[in-house]
Amino acid sequence: MSRNTSMTIHRRGLLLGAAAAFAMPMPSRSETAPRALVARPGKAQLAPEGYPETEIWGFEGQAPGPLLRARQGARLQRRLMNELPVPTSVHWHGIRIDNAMDGVAGLTQASVAPGETFDYVFDLPDAGTYWYHAHTNSYEQVARGLYGALIVEEPEAPDVDREETLILDDWRLDHETAQISGDFGAWHDLSHAGRMGNIITTNGSFILQRAARTNERLRLRLINAASARVLTLSLAGLEGWVMALDGMPLARPIAAQDTLLLAPAQRMDLIVDVTAAEGETAHLAYMDDDGKWWSQVAWDITGSAASKPRPAPGALPPNPRQAVPGVAGARTVTLVMEGGAMGRLQAATYGGKRLAFRELAERGQFWAFNGTVGRTDAPLVKAALGDTLRIRIVNDTVFPHAMHLHGMHFREVMKDSDSLGPLRDTLLVQRGETREIAFVADNPGDWLFHCHMLAHAAAGMTTWIKVARS
């Protein structure tokens, strides 16, 4: 039976409203010889036809950048060539990577100046859905389009008819010119929910209609590349199962609920069966702030793939090192989020000095972790290689925050017990919530831990964790 058949889904939106967007499948190609990955200006038709193309920054001048595919266990090699007018770097989001390849300017490498290059060479230990994006002034560079998908294929693919990688993003465009608004660093964005766009695209497309068949089975790889927007999604004319979160397979598939929440930087793998009948349309839909649903991907149903549905899918094969042992006796560190508009932060330490909130605001800094603004010389915690750590995250603000840990995945310690949630690399912590994560510090180096509402990170919500070999 089709899900959400009573939902009213709008096939087209207006620019600067909750825009409809449709998905374009990305071609599959295997990783072969090393090649360049060029960051440069480009143009994309983000707005509907009739509006001008939008000037973007993109890898290979595209938004999103080229889809990178490789097999689990392969070695990926890319030479970043910077043809932008500003320095940049590349973070390989979700990959349990060698620290020197993590792409964080000022922590793991120097930013790559215009006209310069940097070679990224690393192994891919885990199958799953990942992505890559700029990590120098990322609140601007990601919002201008510097990101793409990285798919690491399992040795044996699941039984599906085809797959589609769908990168969802929102853009803030000028009403008339369809150009990206240049108000980066606006205090409202820095101090409130972050930079929210006014048009939503999927794979850089405003409108694209697809075809499918009844009882066809699809694998959908969803990536939220938005700077701040938490996406509320739903399926209509599709019956699905959540197979993996942030690239990591679930022990058992979970039937997709009526709504699916995807925070900035999070990913979700779905396997879906088309239940819509011939002549109907199936949708992946997005709910706007007014509770109105818009089609992000629309599949018009033409024909039938099979006479009846297949059995529910089995789990994807697990990745290595998914266990988090020793949680009960692990060292616990508390991280208190403070600040922002309507917050209670009176003062915090910034640049080694204690400043009142008004003084911080004058410097464009609005957020603090444990009373400190921005990344400091000392880490939040130093762990020995192989230690299990727990971080208790207290959101003492009135906004949600998507906390991302580089270099390692974690499991949430569930309330009132030491049972563990699924393995993830980005956790959405809602206003007023306290959540706790646990992970094995099994990857040596200096690892960033920050809010992936990127304006929040730029305005103070950044710290780091040191994993020492001895």
GROMACS .gro file of C-alpha atoms in nm:
model
  470
    1MET     CA    1   0.000   0.000   0.000
    2SER     CA    2   0.134   0.344  -0.087
    3ARG     CA    3   0.256   0.557   0.201
    4ASN     CA    4   0.106   0.899   0.272
    5THR     CA    5  -0.150   0.870  -0.007
    6SER     CA    6  -0.358   1.142   0.158
    7MET     CA    7  -0.072   1.393   0.151
    8THR     CA    8  -0.116   1.694  -0.075
    9ILE     CA    9   0.209   1.728  -0.264
   10HIS     CA   10   0.278   2.027  -0.485
   11ARG     CA   11   0.459   1.957  -0.810
   12ARG     CA   12   0.592   2.309  -0.863
   13GLY     CA   13   0.695   2.587  -0.629
   14LEU     CA   14   0.786   2.949  -0.675
   15LEU     CA   15   1.134   3.088  -0.649
   16LEU     CA   16   1.181   3.229  -0.299
   17GLY     CA   17   0.903   3.008  -0.169
   18ALA     CA   18   0.934   2.645  -0.062
   19ALA     CA   19   1.052   2.543  -0.406
   20ALA     CA   20   0.989   2.206  -0.564
   21ALA     CA   21   1.302   2.019  -0.670
   22PHE     CA   22   1.356   1.694  -0.850
   23ALA     CA   23   1.639   1.446  -0.854
   24MET     CA   24   1.874   1.364  -1.134
   25PRO     CA   25   2.041   1.023  -1.115
   26MET     CA   26   2.417   1.034  -1.104
   27PRO     CA   27   2.616   0.803  -1.331
   28SER     CA   28   2.816   0.522  -1.178
   29ARG     CA   29   3.184   0.505  -1.253
   30SER     CA   30   3.466   0.317  -1.091
   31GLU     CA   31   3.767   0.480  -0.931
   32THR     CA   32   4.073   0.428  -1.155
   33ALA     CA   33   4.383   0.644  -1.198
   34PRO     CA   34   4.455   0.958  -0.993
   35ARG     CA   35   4.303   1.270  -1.141
   36ALA     CA   36   4.251   1.636  -1.066
   37LEU     CA   37   3.964   1.780  -0.866
   38VAL     CA   38   3.941   2.144  -0.970
   39ALA     CA   39   3.770   2.402  -0.748
   40ARG     CA   40   3.664   2.686  -0.975
   41PRO     CA   41   3.380   2.926  -1.051
   42GLY     CA   42   3.098   2.798  -1.268
   43LYS     CA   43   2.732   2.843  -1.350
   44ALA     CA   44   2.427   2.633  -1.273
   45GLN     CA   45   2.057   2.657  -1.359
   46LEU     CA   46   1.940   2.647  -0.997
   47ALA     CA   47   1.629   2.859  -1.049
   48PRO     CA   48   1.348   2.763  -1.289
   49GLU     CA   49   1.391   2.810  -1.661
   50GLY     CA   50   1.345   3.174  -1.749
   51TYR     CA   51   1.573   3.291  -1.470
   52PRO     CA   52   1.944   3.343  -1.537
   53GLU     CA   53   2.200   3.080  -1.448
   54THR     CA   54   2.349   3.125  -1.102
   55GLU     CA   55   2.719   3.190  -1.061
   56ILE     CA   56   2.852   2.929  -0.819
   57TRP     CA   57   3.179   2.791  -0.689
   58GLY     CA   58   3.202   2.421  -0.755
   59PHE     CA   59   3.433   2.128  -0.798
   60GLU     CA   60   3.484   2.112  -1.175
   61GLY     CA   61   3.264   2.421  -1.181
   62GLN     CA   62   2.955   2.209  -1.105
   63ALA     CA   63   2.702   2.216  -0.822
   64PRO     CA   64   2.718   1.953  -0.691
   65GLY     CA   65   3.065   1.844  -0.793
   66PRO     CA   66   3.131   1.517  -0.972
   67LEU     CA   67   3.010   1.197  -0.811
   68LEU     CA   68   3.308   0.996  -0.691
   69ARG     CA   69   3.265   0.619  -0.668
   70ALA     CA   70   3.509   0.356  -0.546
   71ARG     CA   71   3.501   0.006  -0.400
   72GLN     CA   72   3.537  -0.057  -0.028
   73GLY     CA   73   3.905  -0.099   0.055
   74ALA     CA   74   4.020   0.100  -0.248
   75ARG     CA   75   4.263   0.390  -0.230
   76LEU     CA   76   4.128   0.725  -0.344
   77GLN     CA   77   4.363   0.985  -0.490
   78ARG     CA   78   4.266   1.336  -0.592
   79ARG     CA   79   4.480   1.642  -0.661
   80LEU     CA   80   4.292   1.952  -0.551
   81MET     CA   81   4.364   2.235  -0.793
   82ASN     CA   82   4.244   2.570  -0.663
   83GLU     CA   83   4.121   2.802  -0.937
   84LEU     CA   84   3.909   3.007  -0.696
   85PRO     CA   85   3.996   3.364  -0.594
   86VAL     CA   86   4.028   3.248  -0.230
   87PRO     CA   87   4.207   2.969  -0.038
   88THR     CA   88   4.020   2.640   0.008
   89SER     CA   89   4.056   2.278   0.122
   90VAL     CA   90   3.852   1.955   0.103
   91HIS     CA   91   3.703   1.760   0.392
   92TRP     CA   92   3.600   1.401   0.314
   93HIS     CA   93   3.297   1.390   0.539
   94GLY     CA   94   3.236   1.064   0.725
   95ILE     CA   95   3.545   0.881   0.602
   96ARG     CA   96   3.756   0.731   0.882
   97ILE     CA   97   4.060   0.884   0.726
   98ASP     CA   98   4.426   0.951   0.800
   99ASN     CA   99   4.439   1.277   0.997
  100ALA     CA  100   4.666   1.456   0.749
  101MET     CA  101   4.403   1.402   0.477
  102ASP     CA  102   4.104   1.541   0.673
  103GLY     CA  103   4.113   1.881   0.503
  104VAL     CA  104   4.056   2.113   0.800
  105ALA     CA  105   4.245   2.434   0.731
  106GLY     CA  106   4.440   2.545   1.035
  107LEU     CA  107   4.419   2.209   1.213
  108THR     CA  108   4.521   1.925   0.980
  109GLN     CA  109   4.665   2.123   0.687
  110ALA     CA  110   4.725   2.473   0.558
  111SER     CA  111   4.458   2.604   0.325
  112VAL     CA  112   4.538   2.574  -0.044
  113ALA     CA  113   4.603   2.918  -0.193
  114PRO     CA  114   4.467   3.024  -0.533
  115GLY     CA  115   4.676   2.862  -0.806
  116GLU     CA  116   4.816   2.598  -0.569
  117THR     CA  117   4.748   2.224  -0.536
  118PHE     CA  118   4.720   1.962  -0.263
  119ASP     CA  119   4.722   1.583  -0.303
  120TYR     CA  120   4.463   1.387  -0.107
  121VAL     CA  121   4.549   1.017  -0.089
  122PHE     CA  122   4.365   0.785   0.151
  123ASP     CA  123   4.207   0.443   0.192
  124LEU     CA  124   3.833   0.381   0.206
  125PRO     CA  125   3.771   0.135   0.490
  126ASP     CA  126   3.392   0.161   0.498
  127ALA     CA  127   3.120   0.112   0.239
  128GLY     CA  128   2.845   0.371   0.243
  129THR     CA  129   2.719   0.714   0.144
  130TYR     CA  130   2.965   0.996   0.216
  131TRP     CA  131   3.035   1.339   0.074
  132TYR     CA  132   3.315   1.589   0.029
  133HIS     CA  133   3.302   1.965   0.080
  134ALA     CA  134   3.516   2.273   0.131
  135HIS     CA  135   3.650   2.320   0.483
  136THR     CA  136   3.800   2.668   0.460
  137ASN     CA  137   3.544   2.938   0.540
  138SER     CA  138   3.294   2.660   0.483
  139TYR     CA  139   2.994   2.871   0.585
  140GLU     CA  140   3.047   3.061   0.258
  141GLN     CA  141   3.217   2.807   0.034
  142VAL     CA  142   2.969   2.524   0.091
  143ALA     CA  143   2.682   2.769   0.045
  144ARG     CA  144   2.833   2.864  -0.292
  145GLY     CA  145   2.830   2.499  -0.406
  146LEU     CA  146   3.165   2.344  -0.313
  147TYR     CA  147   3.054   1.989  -0.237
  148GLY     CA  148   2.986   1.652  -0.398
  149ALA     CA  149   2.897   1.291  -0.319
  150LEU     CA  150   3.144   1.013  -0.246
  151ILE     CA  151   2.998   0.663  -0.272
  152VAL     CA  152   3.192   0.364  -0.144
  153GLU     CA  153   3.043   0.046  -0.285
  154GLU     CA  154   2.995  -0.280  -0.095
  155PRO     CA  155   3.171  -0.589  -0.234
  156GLU     CA  156   2.823  -0.726  -0.311
  157ALA     CA  157   2.552  -0.475  -0.398
  158PRO     CA  158   2.202  -0.521  -0.253
  159ASP     CA  159   1.925  -0.655  -0.473
  160VAL     CA  160   1.783  -0.337  -0.629
  161ASP     CA  161   1.688  -0.243  -0.982
  162ARG     CA  162   1.885   0.082  -0.967
  163GLU     CA  163   2.009   0.348  -0.730
  164GLU     CA  164   2.003   0.725  -0.719
  165THR     CA  165   2.229   0.956  -0.517
  166LEU     CA  166   2.029   1.263  -0.416
  167ILE     CA  167   2.204   1.569  -0.270
  168LEU     CA  168   1.954   1.812  -0.122
  169ASP     CA  169   2.050   2.173  -0.064
  170ASP     CA  170   1.895   2.513  -0.016
  171TRP     CA  171   2.027   2.832  -0.170
  172ARG     CA  172   1.970   3.198  -0.087
  173LEU     CA  173   1.914   3.364  -0.422
  174ASP     CA  174   1.829   3.721  -0.518
  175HIS     CA  175   1.465   3.761  -0.622
  176GLU     CA  176   1.538   3.908  -0.964
  177THR     CA  177   1.889   3.806  -1.065
  178ALA     CA  178   1.887   3.448  -0.925
  179GLN     CA  179   2.241   3.510  -0.799
  180ILE     CA  180   2.363   3.390  -0.460
  181SER     CA  181   2.308   3.651  -0.193
  182GLY     CA  182   2.644   3.781  -0.075
  183ASP     CA  183   2.537   3.850   0.282
  184PHE     CA  184   2.771   3.592   0.432
  185GLY     CA  185   2.846   3.673   0.791
  186ALA     CA  186   2.510   3.841   0.849
  187TRP     CA  187   2.460   3.867   1.223
  188HIS     CA  188   2.111   3.725   1.208
  189ASP     CA  189   2.241   3.405   1.046
  190LEU     CA  190   2.533   3.382   1.285
  191SER     CA  191   2.321   3.429   1.596
  192HIS     CA  192   1.995   3.253   1.501
  193ALA     CA  193   1.926   2.924   1.320
  194GLY     CA  194   2.196   2.972   1.055
  195ARG     CA  195   2.192   3.066   0.686
  196MET     CA  196   1.857   2.951   0.546
  197GLY     CA  197   1.804   2.948   0.172
  198ASN     CA  198   1.490   3.033  -0.024
  199ILE     CA  199   1.507   2.770  -0.297
  200ILE     CA  200   1.567   2.397  -0.258
  201THR     CA  201   1.741   2.185  -0.519
  202THR     CA  202   1.825   1.820  -0.557
  203ASN     CA  203   2.149   1.752  -0.742
  204GLY     CA  204   2.147   2.118  -0.839
  205SER     CA  205   1.815   2.090  -1.025
  206PHE     CA  206   1.501   2.292  -0.956
  207ILE     CA  207   1.264   2.064  -1.148
  208LEU     CA  208   1.328   1.718  -1.290
  209GLN     CA  209   1.073   1.445  -1.345
  210ARG     CA  210   1.166   1.078  -1.351
  211ALA     CA  211   1.002   0.756  -1.462
  212ALA     CA  212   0.961   0.436  -1.261
  213ARG     CA  213   0.757   0.116  -1.267
  214THR     CA  214   0.523  -0.036  -1.012
  215ASN     CA  215   0.710  -0.281  -0.785
  216GLU     CA  216   1.046  -0.149  -0.899
  217ARG     CA  217   1.302  -0.147  -0.615
  218LEU     CA  218   1.531   0.156  -0.578
  219ARG     CA  219   1.817   0.243  -0.351
  220LEU     CA  220   1.808   0.612  -0.257
  221ARG     CA  221   2.120   0.769  -0.110
  222LEU     CA  222   2.013   1.096   0.056
  223ILE     CA  223   2.263   1.369   0.152
  224ASN     CA  224   2.172   1.697   0.323
  225ALA     CA  225   2.426   1.954   0.201
  226ALA     CA  226   2.235   2.255   0.334
  227SER     CA  227   2.424   2.502   0.551
  228ALA     CA  228   2.163   2.499   0.827
  229ARG     CA  229   1.826   2.362   0.718
  230VAL     CA  230   1.695   2.047   0.887
  231LEU     CA  231   1.493   1.862   0.622
  232THR     CA  232   1.163   1.692   0.702
  233LEU     CA  233   1.103   1.438   0.426
  234SER     CA  234   0.837   1.182   0.345
  235LEU     CA  235   0.761   0.910   0.093
  236ALA     CA  236   0.442   0.890  -0.114
  237GLY     CA  237   0.370   0.607  -0.353
  238LEU     CA  238   0.678   0.436  -0.212
  239GLU     CA  239   0.728   0.185   0.068
  240GLY     CA  240   1.075   0.200   0.217
  241TRP     CA  241   1.327   0.087   0.471
  242VAL     CA  242   1.612   0.281   0.629
  243MET     CA  243   1.924   0.076   0.562
  244ALA     CA  244   2.210   0.298   0.679
  245LEU     CA  245   2.270   0.630   0.857
  246ASP     CA  246   2.573   0.848   0.788
  247GLY     CA  247   2.714   0.568   0.575
  248MET     CA  248   2.700   0.302   0.846
  249PRO     CA  249   2.465   0.004   0.792
  250LEU     CA  250   2.197  -0.064   1.051
  251ALA     CA  251   2.196  -0.406   1.211
  252ARG     CA  252   1.836  -0.445   1.090
  253PRO     CA  253   1.648  -0.237   0.834
  254ILE     CA  254   1.385  -0.006   0.987
  255ALA     CA  255   1.055   0.061   0.812
  256ALA     CA  256   1.052   0.423   0.700
  257GLN     CA  257   0.822   0.638   0.911
  258ASP     CA  258   0.575   0.895   0.782
  259THR     CA  259   0.841   1.162   0.824
  260LEU     CA  260   1.218   1.131   0.794
  261LEU     CA  261   1.443   1.391   0.958
  262LEU     CA  262   1.776   1.475   0.796
  263ALA     CA  263   1.998   1.736   0.961
  264PRO     CA  264   2.275   1.924   0.780
  265ALA     CA  265   2.560   1.686   0.684
  266GLN     CA  266   2.360   1.373   0.768
  267ARG     CA  267   2.299   1.094   0.517
  268MET     CA  268   2.038   0.824   0.492
  269ASP     CA  269   2.028   0.514   0.270
  270LEU     CA  270   1.680   0.393   0.181
  271ILE     CA  271   1.564   0.094  -0.016
  272VAL     CA  272   1.216   0.168  -0.152
  273ASP     CA  273   0.959  -0.025  -0.351
  274VAL     CA  274   0.737   0.166  -0.590
  275THR     CA  275   0.378   0.108  -0.478
  276ALA     CA  276   0.213   0.375  -0.694
  277ALA     CA  277   0.009   0.232  -0.981
  278GLU     CA  278   0.035   0.293  -1.353
  279GLY     CA  279  -0.049   0.656  -1.431
  280GLU     CA  280   0.019   0.776  -1.075
  281THR     CA  281   0.324   0.958  -0.941
  282ALA     CA  282   0.552   0.862  -0.653
  283HIS     CA  283   0.734   1.130  -0.457
  284LEU     CA  284   1.011   1.206  -0.217
  285ALA     CA  285   0.858   1.515  -0.057
  286TYR     CA  286   0.984   1.796   0.164
  287MET     CA  287   0.778   1.986   0.423
  288ASP     CA  288   0.831   2.361   0.442
  289ASP     CA  289   0.811   2.579   0.752
  290ASP     CA  290   0.437   2.628   0.699
  291GLY     CA  291   0.365   2.255   0.693
  292LYS     CA  292   0.319   2.245   0.316
  293TRP     CA  293   0.463   1.952   0.120
  294TRP     CA  294   0.669   1.999  -0.197
  295SER     CA  295   0.793   1.728  -0.429
  296GLN     CA  296   1.169   1.694  -0.428
  297VAL     CA  297   1.175   1.391  -0.656
  298ALA     CA  298   0.879   1.280  -0.869
  299TRP     CA  299   0.861   0.945  -1.047
  300ASP     CA  300   0.582   0.909  -1.304
  301ILE     CA  301   0.475   0.545  -1.313
  302THR     CA  302   0.488   0.381  -1.655
  303GLY     CA  303   0.443   0.005  -1.654
  304SER     CA  304   0.524  -0.263  -1.401
  305ALA     CA  305   0.854  -0.417  -1.296
  306ALA     CA  306   0.696  -0.723  -1.134
  307SER     CA  307   0.354  -0.868  -1.060
  308LYS     CA  308   0.400  -0.842  -0.682
  309PRO     CA  309   0.634  -0.678  -0.431
  310ARG     CA  310   0.953  -0.846  -0.318
  311PRO     CA  311   1.014  -0.953   0.041
  312ALA     CA  312   1.159  -0.693   0.275
  313PRO     CA  313   1.533  -0.643   0.222
  314GLY     CA  314   1.794  -0.789   0.453
  315ALA     CA  315   2.057  -0.576   0.625
  316LEU     CA  316   2.353  -0.436   0.437
  317PRO     CA  317   2.685  -0.601   0.527
  318PRO     CA  318   2.841  -0.439   0.837
  319ASN     CA  319   3.148  -0.221   0.813
  320PRO     CA  320   3.455  -0.301   1.025
  321ARG     CA  321   3.492  -0.160   1.376
  322GLN     CA  322   3.125  -0.083   1.434
  323ALA     CA  323   3.128  -0.194   1.799
  324VAL     CA  324   3.177   0.054   2.084
  325PRO     CA  325   3.287  -0.156   2.385
  326GLY     CA  326   3.347  -0.040   2.740
  327VAL     CA  327   3.083   0.233   2.745
  328ALA     CA  328   2.975   0.176   3.107
  329GLY     CA  329   3.319   0.254   3.249
  330ALA     CA  330   3.428   0.511   2.992
  331ARG     CA  331   3.552   0.857   3.083
  332THR     CA  332   3.277   1.119   3.038
  333VAL     CA  333   3.331   1.477   2.923
  334THR     CA  334   3.056   1.739   2.924
  335LEU     CA  335   3.010   1.987   2.639
  336VAL     CA  336   2.769   2.272   2.716
  337MET     CA  337   2.639   2.472   2.419
  338GLU     CA  338   2.570   2.833   2.507
  339GLY     CA  339   2.484   3.160   2.337
  340GLY     CA  340   2.294   3.272   2.033
  341ALA     CA  341   1.999   3.505   2.015
  342MET     CA  342   1.764   3.477   2.313
  343GLY     CA  343   2.030   3.278   2.495
  344ARG     CA  344   2.163   3.318   2.847
  345LEU     CA  345   2.534   3.360   2.769
  346GLN     CA  346   2.661   3.667   2.959
  347ALA     CA  347   3.033   3.636   2.883
  348ALA     CA  348   3.285   3.387   2.742
  349THR     CA  349   3.656   3.350   2.671
  350TYR     CA  350   3.761   3.443   2.320
  351GLY     CA  351   4.122   3.473   2.203
  352GLY     CA  352   4.241   3.426   2.561
  353LYS     CA  353   4.030   3.715   2.696
  354ARG     CA  354   3.706   3.718   2.889
  355LEU     CA  355   3.454   3.924   2.691
  356ALA     CA  356   3.096   4.022   2.757
  357PHE     CA  357   2.834   3.893   2.514
  358ARG     CA  358   2.801   4.236   2.355
  359GLU     CA  359   3.176   4.247   2.290
  360LEU     CA  360   3.160   3.900   2.139
  361ALA     CA  361   2.872   4.005   1.914
  362GLU     CA  362   3.073   4.302   1.788
  363ARG     CA  363   3.331   4.048   1.669
  364GLY     CA  364   3.070   3.829   1.502
  365GLN     CA  365   3.099   3.562   1.773
  366PHE     CA  366   2.776   3.443   1.935
  367TRP     CA  367   2.828   3.086   2.057
  368ALA     CA  368   3.042   2.908   2.313
  369PHE     CA  369   3.131   2.556   2.421
  370ASN     CA  370   3.193   2.534   2.797
  371GLY     CA  371   3.234   2.911   2.818
  372THR     CA  372   3.489   2.932   2.536
  373VAL     CA  373   3.433   3.068   2.186
  374GLY     CA  374   3.600   2.891   1.894
  375ARG     CA  375   3.882   2.640   1.866
  376THR     CA  376   4.144   2.674   2.137
  377ASP     CA  377   4.506   2.563   2.175
  378ALA     CA  378   4.400   2.290   2.417
  379PRO     CA  379   4.161   2.015   2.303
  380LEU     CA  380   3.824   1.946   2.460
  381VAL     CA  381   3.968   1.611   2.562
  382LYS     CA  382   4.287   1.415   2.504
  383ALA     CA  383   4.245   1.039   2.468
  384ALA     CA  384   4.489   0.755   2.436
  385LEU     CA  385   4.457   0.545   2.124
  386GLY     CA  386   4.195   0.277   2.185
  387ASP     CA  387   4.016   0.453   2.472
  388THR     CA  388   3.638   0.465   2.478
  389LEU     CA  389   3.504   0.815   2.549
  390ARG     CA  390   3.163   0.953   2.633
  391ILE     CA  391   3.064   1.313   2.557
  392ARG     CA  392   2.757   1.453   2.727
  393ILE     CA  393   2.618   1.731   2.505
  394VAL     CA  394   2.396   1.990   2.673
  395ASN     CA  395   2.211   2.228   2.441
  396ASP     CA  396   2.148   2.533   2.659
  397THR     CA  397   2.032   2.739   2.359
  398VAL     CA  398   1.701   2.791   2.181
  399PHE     CA  399   1.821   2.652   1.847
  400PRO     CA  400   1.905   2.301   1.720
  401HIS     CA  401   2.265   2.206   1.645
  402ALA     CA  402   2.401   1.926   1.426
  403MET     CA  403   2.723   1.813   1.596
  404HIS     CA  404   2.976   1.647   1.366
  405LEU     CA  405   3.281   1.449   1.480
  406HIS     CA  406   3.565   1.414   1.230
  407GLY     CA  407   3.766   1.097   1.182
  408MET     CA  408   3.549   0.861   1.387
  409HIS     CA  409   3.188   0.749   1.422
  410PHE     CA  410   2.997   0.736   1.749
  411ARG     CA  411   2.688   0.576   1.899
  412GLU     CA  412   2.435   0.762   2.108
  413VAL     CA  413   2.402   0.641   2.467
  414MET     CA  414   2.029   0.617   2.510
  415LYS     CA  415   1.859   0.783   2.806
  416ASP     CA  416   1.810   0.586   3.128
  417SER     CA  417   2.031   0.302   3.004
  418ASP     CA  418   2.365   0.221   2.850
  419SER     CA  419   2.204   0.082   2.534
  420LEU     CA  420   2.350   0.231   2.219
  421GLY     CA  421   2.193   0.385   1.912
  422PRO     CA  422   2.312   0.346   1.552
  423LEU     CA  423   2.663   0.443   1.445
  424ARG     CA  424   2.671   0.802   1.315
  425ASP     CA  425   2.907   1.095   1.255
  426THR     CA  426   2.653   1.381   1.294
  427LEU     CA  427   2.396   1.414   1.574
  428LEU     CA  428   2.105   1.659   1.577
  429VAL     CA  429   2.063   1.804   1.927
  430GLN     CA  430   1.739   1.995   1.962
  431ARG     CA  431   1.691   2.307   2.175
  432GLY     CA  432   1.706   2.231   2.547
  433GLU     CA  433   1.809   1.869   2.493
  434THR     CA  434   2.087   1.673   2.661
  435ARG     CA  435   2.229   1.387   2.452
  436GLU     CA  436   2.528   1.162   2.507
  437ILE     CA  437   2.756   0.991   2.258
  438ALA     CA  438   3.024   0.724   2.296
  439PHE     CA  439   3.303   0.627   2.060
  440VAL     CA  440   3.632   0.443   2.045
  441ALA     CA  441   3.926   0.680   1.994
  442ASP     CA  442   4.081   0.447   1.739
  443ASN     CA  443   4.211   0.701   1.488
  444PRO     CA  444   4.518   0.902   1.595
  445GLY     CA  445   4.536   1.276   1.533
  446ASP     CA  446   4.365   1.608   1.599
  447TRP     CA  447   3.996   1.581   1.514
  448LEU     CA  448   3.749   1.865   1.478
  449PHE     CA  449   3.417   1.851   1.666
  450HIS     CA  450   3.177   2.125   1.563
  451CYS     CA  451   2.824   2.229   1.478
  452HIS     CA  452   2.743   2.168   1.112
  453MET     CA  453   2.506   2.462   1.103
  454LEU     CA  454   2.804   2.624   0.938
  455ALA     CA  455   2.735   2.981   1.046
  456HIS     CA  456   2.730   2.854   1.406
  457ALA     CA  457   3.074   2.699   1.362
  458ALA     CA  458   3.202   3.027   1.217
  459ALA     CA  459   3.057   3.214   1.516
  460GLY     CA  460   3.215   3.000   1.787
  461MET     CA  461   3.080   2.642   1.792
  462THR     CA  462   3.407   2.462   1.722
  463THR     CA  463   3.636   2.250   1.935
  464TRP     CA  464   3.865   1.951   1.884
  465ILE     CA  465   3.968   1.615   2.025
  466LYS     CA  466   4.322   1.479   2.037
  467VAL     CA  467   4.380   1.107   2.001
  468ALA     CA  468   4.738   1.029   2.100
  469ARG     CA  469   4.929   0.715   2.006
  470SER     CA  470   5.062   0.686   2.362
   0.00000   0.00000   0.00000
